[in-house]
XYZ file of C-alpha atoms in Angstrom:
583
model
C 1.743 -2.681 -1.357
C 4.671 -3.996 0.408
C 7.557 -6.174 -0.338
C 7.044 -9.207 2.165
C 10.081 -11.236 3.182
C 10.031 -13.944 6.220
C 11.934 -12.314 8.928
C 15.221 -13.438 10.507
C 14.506 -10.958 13.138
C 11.627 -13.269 14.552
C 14.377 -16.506 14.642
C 16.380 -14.755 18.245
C 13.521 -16.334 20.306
C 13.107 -19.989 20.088
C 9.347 -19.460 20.727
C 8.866 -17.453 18.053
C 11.014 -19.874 15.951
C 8.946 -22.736 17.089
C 6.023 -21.184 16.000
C 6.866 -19.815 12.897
C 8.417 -23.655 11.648
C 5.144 -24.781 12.662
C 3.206 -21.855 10.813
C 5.292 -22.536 7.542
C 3.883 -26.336 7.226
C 0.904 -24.195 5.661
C -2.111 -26.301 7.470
C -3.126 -29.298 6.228
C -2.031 -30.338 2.204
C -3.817 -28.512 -0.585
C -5.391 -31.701 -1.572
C -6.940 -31.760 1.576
C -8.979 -28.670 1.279
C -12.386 -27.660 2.627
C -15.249 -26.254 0.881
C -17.459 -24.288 2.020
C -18.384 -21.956 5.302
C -18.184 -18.360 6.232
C -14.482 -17.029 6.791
C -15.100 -14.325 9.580
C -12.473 -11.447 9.577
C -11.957 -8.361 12.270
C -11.045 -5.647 11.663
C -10.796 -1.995 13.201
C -10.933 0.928 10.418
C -13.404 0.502 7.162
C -11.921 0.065 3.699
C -10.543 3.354 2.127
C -12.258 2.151 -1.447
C -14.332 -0.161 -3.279
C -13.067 0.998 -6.717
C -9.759 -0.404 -7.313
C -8.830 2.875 -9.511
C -8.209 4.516 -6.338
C -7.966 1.596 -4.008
C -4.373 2.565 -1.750
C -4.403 0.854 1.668
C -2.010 -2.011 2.112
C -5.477 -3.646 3.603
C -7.480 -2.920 1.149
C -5.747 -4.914 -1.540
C -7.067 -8.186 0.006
C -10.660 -7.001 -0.591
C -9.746 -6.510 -3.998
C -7.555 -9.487 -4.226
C -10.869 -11.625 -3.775
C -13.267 -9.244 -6.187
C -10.633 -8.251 -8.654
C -8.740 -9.714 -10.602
C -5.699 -8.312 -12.349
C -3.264 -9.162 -15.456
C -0.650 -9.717 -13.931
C -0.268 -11.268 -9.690
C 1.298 -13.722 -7.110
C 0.668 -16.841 -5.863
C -0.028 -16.879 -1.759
C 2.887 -19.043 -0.191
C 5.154 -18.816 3.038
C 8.186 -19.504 0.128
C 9.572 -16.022 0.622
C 10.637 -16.188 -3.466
C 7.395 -17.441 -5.104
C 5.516 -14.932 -2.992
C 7.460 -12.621 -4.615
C 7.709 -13.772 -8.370
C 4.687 -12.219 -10.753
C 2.482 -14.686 -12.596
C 0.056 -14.377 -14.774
C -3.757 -13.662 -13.583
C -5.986 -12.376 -16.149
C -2.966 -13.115 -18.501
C -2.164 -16.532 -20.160
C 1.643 -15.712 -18.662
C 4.109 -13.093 -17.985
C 5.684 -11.726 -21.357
C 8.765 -10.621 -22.394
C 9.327 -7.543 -23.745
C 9.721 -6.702 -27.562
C 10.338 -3.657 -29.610
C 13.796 -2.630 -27.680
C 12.511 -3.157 -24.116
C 9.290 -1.037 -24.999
C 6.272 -3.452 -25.520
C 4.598 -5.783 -24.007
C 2.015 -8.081 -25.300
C -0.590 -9.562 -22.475
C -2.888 -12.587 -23.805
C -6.234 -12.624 -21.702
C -7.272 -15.817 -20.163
C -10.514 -17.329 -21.774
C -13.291 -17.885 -19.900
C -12.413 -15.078 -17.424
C -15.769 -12.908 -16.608
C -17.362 -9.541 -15.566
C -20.818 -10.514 -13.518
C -22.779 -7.806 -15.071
C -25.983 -7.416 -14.554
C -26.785 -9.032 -18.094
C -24.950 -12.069 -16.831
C -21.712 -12.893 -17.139
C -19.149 -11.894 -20.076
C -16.047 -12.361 -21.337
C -13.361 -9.546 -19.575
C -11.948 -8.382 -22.627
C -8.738 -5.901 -23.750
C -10.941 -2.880 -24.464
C -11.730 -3.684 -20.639
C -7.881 -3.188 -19.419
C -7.940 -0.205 -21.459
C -11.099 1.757 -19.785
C -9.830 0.286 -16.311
C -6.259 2.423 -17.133
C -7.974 5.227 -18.469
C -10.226 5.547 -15.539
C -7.047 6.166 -13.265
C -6.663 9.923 -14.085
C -10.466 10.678 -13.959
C -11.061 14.089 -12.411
C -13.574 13.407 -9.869
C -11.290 10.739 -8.525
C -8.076 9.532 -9.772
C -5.373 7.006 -8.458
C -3.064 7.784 -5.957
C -1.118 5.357 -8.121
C -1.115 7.442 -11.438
C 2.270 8.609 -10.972
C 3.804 5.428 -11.984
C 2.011 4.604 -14.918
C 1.286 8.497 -16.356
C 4.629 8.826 -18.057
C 5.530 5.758 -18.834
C 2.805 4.459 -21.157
C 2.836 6.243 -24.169
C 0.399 8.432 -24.808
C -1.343 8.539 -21.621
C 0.110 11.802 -20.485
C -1.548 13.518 -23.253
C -4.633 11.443 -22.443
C -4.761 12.520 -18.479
C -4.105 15.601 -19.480
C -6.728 16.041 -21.595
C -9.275 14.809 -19.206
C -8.189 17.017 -16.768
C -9.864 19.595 -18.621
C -13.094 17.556 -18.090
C -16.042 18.449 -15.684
C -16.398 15.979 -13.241
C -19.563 14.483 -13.768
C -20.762 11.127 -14.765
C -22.142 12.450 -18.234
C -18.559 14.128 -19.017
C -15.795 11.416 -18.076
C -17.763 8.801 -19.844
C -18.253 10.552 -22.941
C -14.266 11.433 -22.785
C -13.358 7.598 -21.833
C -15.567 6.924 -24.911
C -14.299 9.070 -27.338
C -10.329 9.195 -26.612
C -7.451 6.465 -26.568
C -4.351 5.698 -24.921
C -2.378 5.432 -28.039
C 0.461 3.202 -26.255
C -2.716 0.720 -25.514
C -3.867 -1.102 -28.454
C -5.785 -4.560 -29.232
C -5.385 -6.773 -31.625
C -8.164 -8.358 -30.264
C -11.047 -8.934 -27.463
C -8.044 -11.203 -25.853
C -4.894 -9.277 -26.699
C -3.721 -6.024 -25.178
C -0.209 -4.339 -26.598
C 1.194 -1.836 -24.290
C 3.991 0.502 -25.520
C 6.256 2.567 -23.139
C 7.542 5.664 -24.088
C 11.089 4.527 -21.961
C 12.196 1.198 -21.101
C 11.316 -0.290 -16.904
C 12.235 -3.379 -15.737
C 9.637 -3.209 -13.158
C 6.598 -2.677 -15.624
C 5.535 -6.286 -15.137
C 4.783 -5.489 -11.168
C 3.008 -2.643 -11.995
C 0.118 -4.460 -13.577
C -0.200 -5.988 -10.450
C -1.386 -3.606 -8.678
C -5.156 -3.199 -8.572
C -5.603 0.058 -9.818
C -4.931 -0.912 -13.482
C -7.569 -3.633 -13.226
C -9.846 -3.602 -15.961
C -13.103 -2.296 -15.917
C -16.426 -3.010 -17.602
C -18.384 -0.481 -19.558
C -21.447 -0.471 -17.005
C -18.946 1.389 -14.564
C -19.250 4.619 -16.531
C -22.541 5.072 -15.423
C -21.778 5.743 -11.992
C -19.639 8.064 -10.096
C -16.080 6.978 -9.092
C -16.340 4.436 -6.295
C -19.446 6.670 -4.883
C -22.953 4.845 -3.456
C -24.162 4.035 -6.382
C -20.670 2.450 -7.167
C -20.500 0.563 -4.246
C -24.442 -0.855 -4.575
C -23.854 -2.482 -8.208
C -20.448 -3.479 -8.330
C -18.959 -5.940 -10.792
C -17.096 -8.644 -9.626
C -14.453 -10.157 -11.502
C -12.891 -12.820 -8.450
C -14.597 -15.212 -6.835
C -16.430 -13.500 -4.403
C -18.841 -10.014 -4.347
C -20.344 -7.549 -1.965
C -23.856 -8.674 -1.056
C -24.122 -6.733 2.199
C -22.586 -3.748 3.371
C -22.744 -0.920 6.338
C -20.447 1.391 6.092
C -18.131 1.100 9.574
C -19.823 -1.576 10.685
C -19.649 -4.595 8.554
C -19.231 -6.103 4.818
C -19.839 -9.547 3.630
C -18.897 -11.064 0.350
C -20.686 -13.877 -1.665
C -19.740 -15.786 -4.501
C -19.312 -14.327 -7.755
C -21.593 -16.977 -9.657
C -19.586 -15.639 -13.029
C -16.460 -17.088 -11.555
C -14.764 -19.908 -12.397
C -11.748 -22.041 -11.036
C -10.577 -23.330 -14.459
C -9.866 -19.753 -15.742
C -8.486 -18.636 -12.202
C -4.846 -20.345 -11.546
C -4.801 -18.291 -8.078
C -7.563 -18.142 -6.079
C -9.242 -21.414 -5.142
C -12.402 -19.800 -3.186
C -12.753 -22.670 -0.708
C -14.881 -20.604 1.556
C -18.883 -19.482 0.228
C -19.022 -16.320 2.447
C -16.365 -13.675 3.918
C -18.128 -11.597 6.513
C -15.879 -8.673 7.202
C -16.812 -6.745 10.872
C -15.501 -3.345 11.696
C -14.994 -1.085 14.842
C -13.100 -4.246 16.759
C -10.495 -2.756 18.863
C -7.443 -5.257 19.272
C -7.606 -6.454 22.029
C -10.961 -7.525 21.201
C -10.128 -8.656 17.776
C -7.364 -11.193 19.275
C -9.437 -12.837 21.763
C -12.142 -12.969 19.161
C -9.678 -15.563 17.298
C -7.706 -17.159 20.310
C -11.563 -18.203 21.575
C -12.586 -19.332 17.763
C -15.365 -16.352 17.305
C -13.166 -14.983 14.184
C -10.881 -16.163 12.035
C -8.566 -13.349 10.511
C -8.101 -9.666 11.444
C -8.777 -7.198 8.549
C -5.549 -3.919 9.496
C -5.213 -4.621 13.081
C -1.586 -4.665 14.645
C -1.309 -7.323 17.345
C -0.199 -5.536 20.585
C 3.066 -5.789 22.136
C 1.891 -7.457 25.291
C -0.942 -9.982 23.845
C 2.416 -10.989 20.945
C 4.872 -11.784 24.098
C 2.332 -13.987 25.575
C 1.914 -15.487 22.529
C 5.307 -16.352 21.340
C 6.209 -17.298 24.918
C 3.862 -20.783 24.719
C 5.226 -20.496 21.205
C 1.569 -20.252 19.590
C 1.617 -22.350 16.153
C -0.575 -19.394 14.659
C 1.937 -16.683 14.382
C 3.557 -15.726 11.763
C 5.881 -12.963 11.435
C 7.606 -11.367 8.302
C 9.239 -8.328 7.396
C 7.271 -6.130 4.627
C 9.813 -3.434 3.473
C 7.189 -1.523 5.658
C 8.658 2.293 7.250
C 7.159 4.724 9.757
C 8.341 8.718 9.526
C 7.019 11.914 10.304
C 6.451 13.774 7.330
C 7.174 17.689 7.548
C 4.819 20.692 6.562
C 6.890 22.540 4.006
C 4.053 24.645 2.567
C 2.395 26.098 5.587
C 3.311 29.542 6.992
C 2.868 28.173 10.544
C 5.447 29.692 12.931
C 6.970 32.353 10.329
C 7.186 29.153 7.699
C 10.110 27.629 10.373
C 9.725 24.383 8.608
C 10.799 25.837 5.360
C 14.172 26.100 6.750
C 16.302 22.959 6.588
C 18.129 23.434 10.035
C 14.708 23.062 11.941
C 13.856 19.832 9.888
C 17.485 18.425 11.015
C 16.785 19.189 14.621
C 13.402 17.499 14.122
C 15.427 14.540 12.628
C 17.577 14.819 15.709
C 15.174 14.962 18.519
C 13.341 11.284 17.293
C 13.875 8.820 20.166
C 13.937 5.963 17.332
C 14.897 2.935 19.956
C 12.037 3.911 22.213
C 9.735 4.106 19.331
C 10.857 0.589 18.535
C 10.340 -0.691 22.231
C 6.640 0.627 21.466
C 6.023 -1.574 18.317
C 7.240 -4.592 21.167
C 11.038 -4.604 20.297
C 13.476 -5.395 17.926
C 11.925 -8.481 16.930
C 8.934 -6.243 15.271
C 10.875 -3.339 14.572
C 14.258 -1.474 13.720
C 15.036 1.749 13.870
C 14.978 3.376 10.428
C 17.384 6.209 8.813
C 16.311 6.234 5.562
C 13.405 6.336 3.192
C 13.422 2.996 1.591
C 13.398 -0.134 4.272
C 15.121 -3.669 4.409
C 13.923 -5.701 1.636
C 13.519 -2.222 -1.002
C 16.310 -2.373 -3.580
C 18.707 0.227 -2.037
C 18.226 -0.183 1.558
C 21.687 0.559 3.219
C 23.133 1.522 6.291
C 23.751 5.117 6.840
C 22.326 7.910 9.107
C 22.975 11.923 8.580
C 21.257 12.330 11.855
C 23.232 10.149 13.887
C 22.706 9.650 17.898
C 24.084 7.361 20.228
C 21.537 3.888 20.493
C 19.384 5.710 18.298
C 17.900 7.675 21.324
C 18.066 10.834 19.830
C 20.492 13.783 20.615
C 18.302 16.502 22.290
C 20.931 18.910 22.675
C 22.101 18.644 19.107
C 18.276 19.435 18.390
C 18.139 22.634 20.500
C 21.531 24.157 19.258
C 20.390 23.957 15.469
C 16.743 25.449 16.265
C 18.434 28.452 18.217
C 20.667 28.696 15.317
C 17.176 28.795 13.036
C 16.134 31.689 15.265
C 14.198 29.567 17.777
C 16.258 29.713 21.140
C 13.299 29.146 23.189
C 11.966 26.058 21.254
C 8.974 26.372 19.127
C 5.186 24.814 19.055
C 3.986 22.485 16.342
C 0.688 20.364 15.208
C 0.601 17.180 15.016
C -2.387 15.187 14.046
C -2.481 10.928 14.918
C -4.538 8.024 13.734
C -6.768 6.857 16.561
C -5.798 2.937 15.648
C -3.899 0.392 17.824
C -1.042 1.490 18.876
C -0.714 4.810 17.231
C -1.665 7.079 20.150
C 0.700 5.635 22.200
C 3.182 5.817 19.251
C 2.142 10.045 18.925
C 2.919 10.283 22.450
C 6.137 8.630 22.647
C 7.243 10.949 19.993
C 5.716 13.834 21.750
C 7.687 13.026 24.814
C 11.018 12.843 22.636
C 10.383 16.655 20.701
C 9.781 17.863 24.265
C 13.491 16.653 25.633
C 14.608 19.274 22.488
C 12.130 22.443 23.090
C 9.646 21.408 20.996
C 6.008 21.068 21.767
C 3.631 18.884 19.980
C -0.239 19.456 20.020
C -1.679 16.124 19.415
C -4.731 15.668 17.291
C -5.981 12.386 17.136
C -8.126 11.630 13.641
C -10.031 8.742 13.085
C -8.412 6.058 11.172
C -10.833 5.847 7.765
C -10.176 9.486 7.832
C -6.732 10.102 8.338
C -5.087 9.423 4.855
C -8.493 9.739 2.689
C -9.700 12.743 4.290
C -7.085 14.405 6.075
C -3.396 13.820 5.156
C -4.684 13.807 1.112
C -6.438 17.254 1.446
C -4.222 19.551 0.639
C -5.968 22.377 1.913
C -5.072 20.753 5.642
C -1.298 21.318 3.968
C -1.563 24.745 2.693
C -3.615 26.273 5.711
C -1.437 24.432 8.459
C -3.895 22.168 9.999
C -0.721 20.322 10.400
C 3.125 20.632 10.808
C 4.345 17.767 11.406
C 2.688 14.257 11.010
C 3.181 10.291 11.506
C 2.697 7.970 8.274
C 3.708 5.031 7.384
C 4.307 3.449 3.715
C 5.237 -0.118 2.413
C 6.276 -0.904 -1.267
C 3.285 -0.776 -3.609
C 4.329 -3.899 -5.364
C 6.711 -6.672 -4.663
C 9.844 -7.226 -6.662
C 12.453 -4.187 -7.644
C 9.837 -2.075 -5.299
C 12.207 1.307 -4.707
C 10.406 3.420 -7.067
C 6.970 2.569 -5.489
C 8.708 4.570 -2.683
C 10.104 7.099 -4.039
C 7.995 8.037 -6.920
C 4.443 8.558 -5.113
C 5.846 10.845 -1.951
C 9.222 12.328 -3.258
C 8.912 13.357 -6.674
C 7.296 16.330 -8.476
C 6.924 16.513 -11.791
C 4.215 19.662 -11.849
C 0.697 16.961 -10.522
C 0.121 17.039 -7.089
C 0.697 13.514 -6.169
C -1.322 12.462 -3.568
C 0.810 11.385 -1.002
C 3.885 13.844 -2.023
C 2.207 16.107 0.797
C 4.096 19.644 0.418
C 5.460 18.706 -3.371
C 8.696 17.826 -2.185
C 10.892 17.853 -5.585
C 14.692 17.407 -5.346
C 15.480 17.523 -9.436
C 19.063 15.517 -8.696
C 17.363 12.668 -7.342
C 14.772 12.534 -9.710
C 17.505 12.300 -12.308
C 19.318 9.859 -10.548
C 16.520 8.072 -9.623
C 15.713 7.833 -13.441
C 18.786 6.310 -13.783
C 17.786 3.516 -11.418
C 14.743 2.169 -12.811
C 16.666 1.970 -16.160
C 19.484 0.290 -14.743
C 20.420 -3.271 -16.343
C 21.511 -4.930 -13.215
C 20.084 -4.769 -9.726
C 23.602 -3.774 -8.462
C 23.742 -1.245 -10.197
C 19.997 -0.529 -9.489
C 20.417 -0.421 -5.864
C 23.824 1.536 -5.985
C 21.796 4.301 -7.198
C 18.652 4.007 -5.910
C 20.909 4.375 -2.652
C 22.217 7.385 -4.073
C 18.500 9.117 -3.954
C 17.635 7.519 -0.476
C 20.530 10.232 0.935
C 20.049 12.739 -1.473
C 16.430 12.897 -0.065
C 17.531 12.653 3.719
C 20.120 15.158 2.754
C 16.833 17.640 2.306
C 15.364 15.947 5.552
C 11.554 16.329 3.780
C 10.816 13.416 6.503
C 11.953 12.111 9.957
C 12.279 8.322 9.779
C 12.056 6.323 12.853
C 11.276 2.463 12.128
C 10.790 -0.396 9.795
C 8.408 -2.828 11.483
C 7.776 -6.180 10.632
C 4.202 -7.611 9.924
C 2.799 -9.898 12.654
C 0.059 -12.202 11.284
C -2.154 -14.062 13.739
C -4.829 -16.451 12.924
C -8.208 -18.562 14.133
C -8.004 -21.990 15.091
C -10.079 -23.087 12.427
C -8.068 -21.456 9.256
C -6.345 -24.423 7.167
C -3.735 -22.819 4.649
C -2.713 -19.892 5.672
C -0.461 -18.532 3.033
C 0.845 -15.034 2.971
C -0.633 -12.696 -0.421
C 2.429 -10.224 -1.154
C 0.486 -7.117 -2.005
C -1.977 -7.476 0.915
C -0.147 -8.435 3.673
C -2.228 -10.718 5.285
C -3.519 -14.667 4.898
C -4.925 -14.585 1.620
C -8.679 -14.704 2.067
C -9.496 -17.011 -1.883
C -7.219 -19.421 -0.369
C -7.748 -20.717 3.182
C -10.334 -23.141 4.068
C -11.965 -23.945 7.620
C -11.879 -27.045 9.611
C -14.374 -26.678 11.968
């Protein structure tokens, strides 16, 4: 979910330069790789999903990276432009587009298979098919539905007709069963035609993701990623759940219905990935400077354990920039304080009050951070410099703050919720920004939330919205696919089009830079794509829905023993069906 780019930032200290030339070599030479042993990952927070219909963390893509597989992906490589380039997976190539820009035409990789409990079998196009359907089911849908919902034709009227549906197991099969996608058609078991109702240039990506992975007819049987899910899931990577307690641990087997010669990504080198959970950081980092772990699972390295590692310029570190941005997303819907947060003045003085450059020196400085002004960050098509919220060093301009909430009718300041993720360095991060709204007359109750929780359970309720269990609150968001990523921000959290999007939190809808927006992802050029797409970033600040503060880089970190360490774009991490161990 992020657009990954090696940072320049990183090169101003020679350590971390040192390091990261040494981190590039990759390990030791492909042809030198390792079979065998059990890769050994920390982590802090459980995975949001098994089921990659509704799979969404950044995190939880490299689970599904090593269980899915997908028609279209990326190779894993520190080259900042094949990480980035889409390749065929479960497809013999990438296609070009026919019919006027409108179809493409996937051919499915023989030999590629489901392990299902009959044994293994062919993944076929009537597979693709169910997985896309699946995405709008109403028990559980995709909080990546918005992309795909309008665009493929026919499967507006399709979600919209299984809306209607009661969510049980019984109903949404027999409605999978019995209806069609009619822009989704196959020729044959390994052929797939998809039409588009409007031409996108960044199509292609989206069949990267993981929630338009196929599925297998056996799924139907079971309840959205629920227990029964989760205890007989079908594989289609190298690797499967075997064991699993929730919060505590996961470990992944082979998939004996793999196979290398119909997989041109994934190598598997390693037989078992034993995932544990609840490591705080600290812990998690020593665990892999002493050789007890290998890889961390979502946990941010912090600031003071990363200075003492670039200073003896550790040859593990690895740092890259991910298109990655941190805001405070504001409660439009709530009535909370007379509905003050409905009026645009007291979202600019919330805009105003952010101490960005201290929120930066939290994150460990400019070398993992910068502060952030808009909506999309460096690397997004249509990243640019501007700020309608200006202050001097980014500090924040307190007294510009208070002057446009007394002109809002709050002279005396005014008292607002704000709920945190209990992870890394995110309570430090809530108070930091506490201590900022203060300097302006504006108190912050802190809530801390638990980190599996905060998104899943909190943040996507919208209930919590509606009945103000919040008014203001920290998130962060990188680019669900790699590539011409801009409308993988704005799309998901800025646009209405009469479904709640999941993470559009108050149904923020600004019509002008939907249209525009539209525009962009028809654009023929990516100048002209990220001219307009940088129209919408300001058109959106203009409405300040948000308050941005940074754009952080991602800081990977590794075990002694891990041999080719190459960077997988939509996860974010090492990717897992690639290293080997030396031990």
């Amino acid at each position: 979910m992020k657009l990954i780019q090696l940072s320049e930032h990183a090169f101003r200290n020679t350590a971390v330069c040192t390091a990261m030339t040494l981190a590039l070599a990759g390990g030791a030479l492909a042809q030198d790789a390792q079979k065998g042993g059990t890769l050994r990952i920390v982590g802090t927070a459980d995975l949001d999903h098994f089921d990659p219909t509704s799979g969404a963390l950044v995190t939880t893509n490299n689970f599904l990276r090593a269980t899915q597989r997908t028609l279209i992906s990326y190779h894993a490589s520190t080259d900042e432009e094949e990480r980035i380039r889409p390749v065929g997976d479960l497809a013999t190539e990438v296609p070009q587009p026919t019919n006027g820009g409108l179809t493409y035409t996937f051919h499915l990789r023989e030999g590629a298979m489901w392990n299902t409990p009959g044994g293994a079998r062919q993944i076929t196009s009537t597979d693709f098919e169910r997985g896309v359907k699946r995405m709008c089911n109403p028990a559980l849908g995709s909080a990546m539905l918005t992309y795909f919902v309008s665009l493929i034709d026919g499967m507006d009227t399709f979600c919209d007709g299984f809306a209607e549906v009661e969510p049980t197991v019984e109903a949404m099969k027999a409605y999978i069963e019995e209806n069609d996608i009619s822009g989704i058609t196959q020729p044959d078991d390994l052929t797939v035609d998809i039409t588009l109702s409007e031409t996108a240039g960044d199509f292609i990506y989206m069949v990267s993701l993981p929630t338009s992975a196929p599925a297998p007819i056996e799924v139907l049987d079971y309840m959205p990623d629920g227990p029964e899910y989760r205890e007989n899931f079908i594989a289609s990577g190298p690797y499967t759940p075997v064991d699993y307690v929730p919060d505590a641990s996961l470990t992944l087997a082979r998939n004996p219905a793999w196979s290398a010669e119909a997989d041109p990504l994934r190598a598997a080198n390693v037989d078992n990935i034993e995932i544990t959970f609840g490591i705080q950081p600290d812990a998690a980092i020593q665990q892999l400077q002493a050789g007890d772990a290998d890889m961390v699972y979502d946990i941010t390295i912090p600031p003071a354990i990363l200075s003492l590692l670039t200073a003896t310029a550790d040859d593990k570190v690895m740092t890259m920039s991910a298109g990655r941005t941190a805001f405070l997303f504001i409660n439009t819907v709530s009535d909370n304080n007379g509905g003050a947060l409905k009026d645009l003045r007291v979202r600019q003085a919330l805009n105003y009050a952010i101490d960005k450059t201290a929120l930066v020196q939290q994150m460990g400085g400019p070398a993992m951070a910068q502060p952030q002004s808009g909506i999309f960050g460096a690397g997004v098509l249509g990243y640019h410099d501007f700020d309608l919220y200006p202050s001097e060093g980014d500090a924040g301009d307190p007294e510009k703050a208070r002057a446009l909430l007394a002109e809002a009718g709050y002279p005396d300041g005014i008292t607002l919720k704000m709920p945190y993720r209990n992870q890394n360095n995110q309570p430090e991060i809530a108070q930091t920004i506490q201590a900022a709204m203060a300097e302006a007359g504006i108190t912050l109750e802190l809530t801390p939330v638990t980190a599996s929780d905060y998104y899943s359970k909190f943040m996507t309720n919208p209930r919590n919205t509606e009945e103000g269990a919040w008014d203001i609150a920290p998130v962060g968001w990188a680019p669900d696919w790699v590539g011409g990523a801009a409308r993988s921000v704005f799309q998901p959290q800025f646009t209405f089009d009469g479904r709640h999007q999941t993470y559009n939190y108050t149904d923020y809808n600004n019509p002008e830079a939907n249209e525009v927006a539209k525009q962009a992802i028809n654009a023929t050029t990516p100048e002209e794509a990220a001219r307009l797409w940088a129209q919408v970033d300001e058109l959106v600040m203009a409405d300040a829905p948000v308050v941005p503060y940074y754009s952080e880089q991602v800081v990977l970190y590794r075990g002694p023993a891990v041999e080719n360490f190459q960077p997988y774009a939509l996860g974010g991490q090492g990717d897992w069906t690639n290293v080997w161990l030396k031990r």
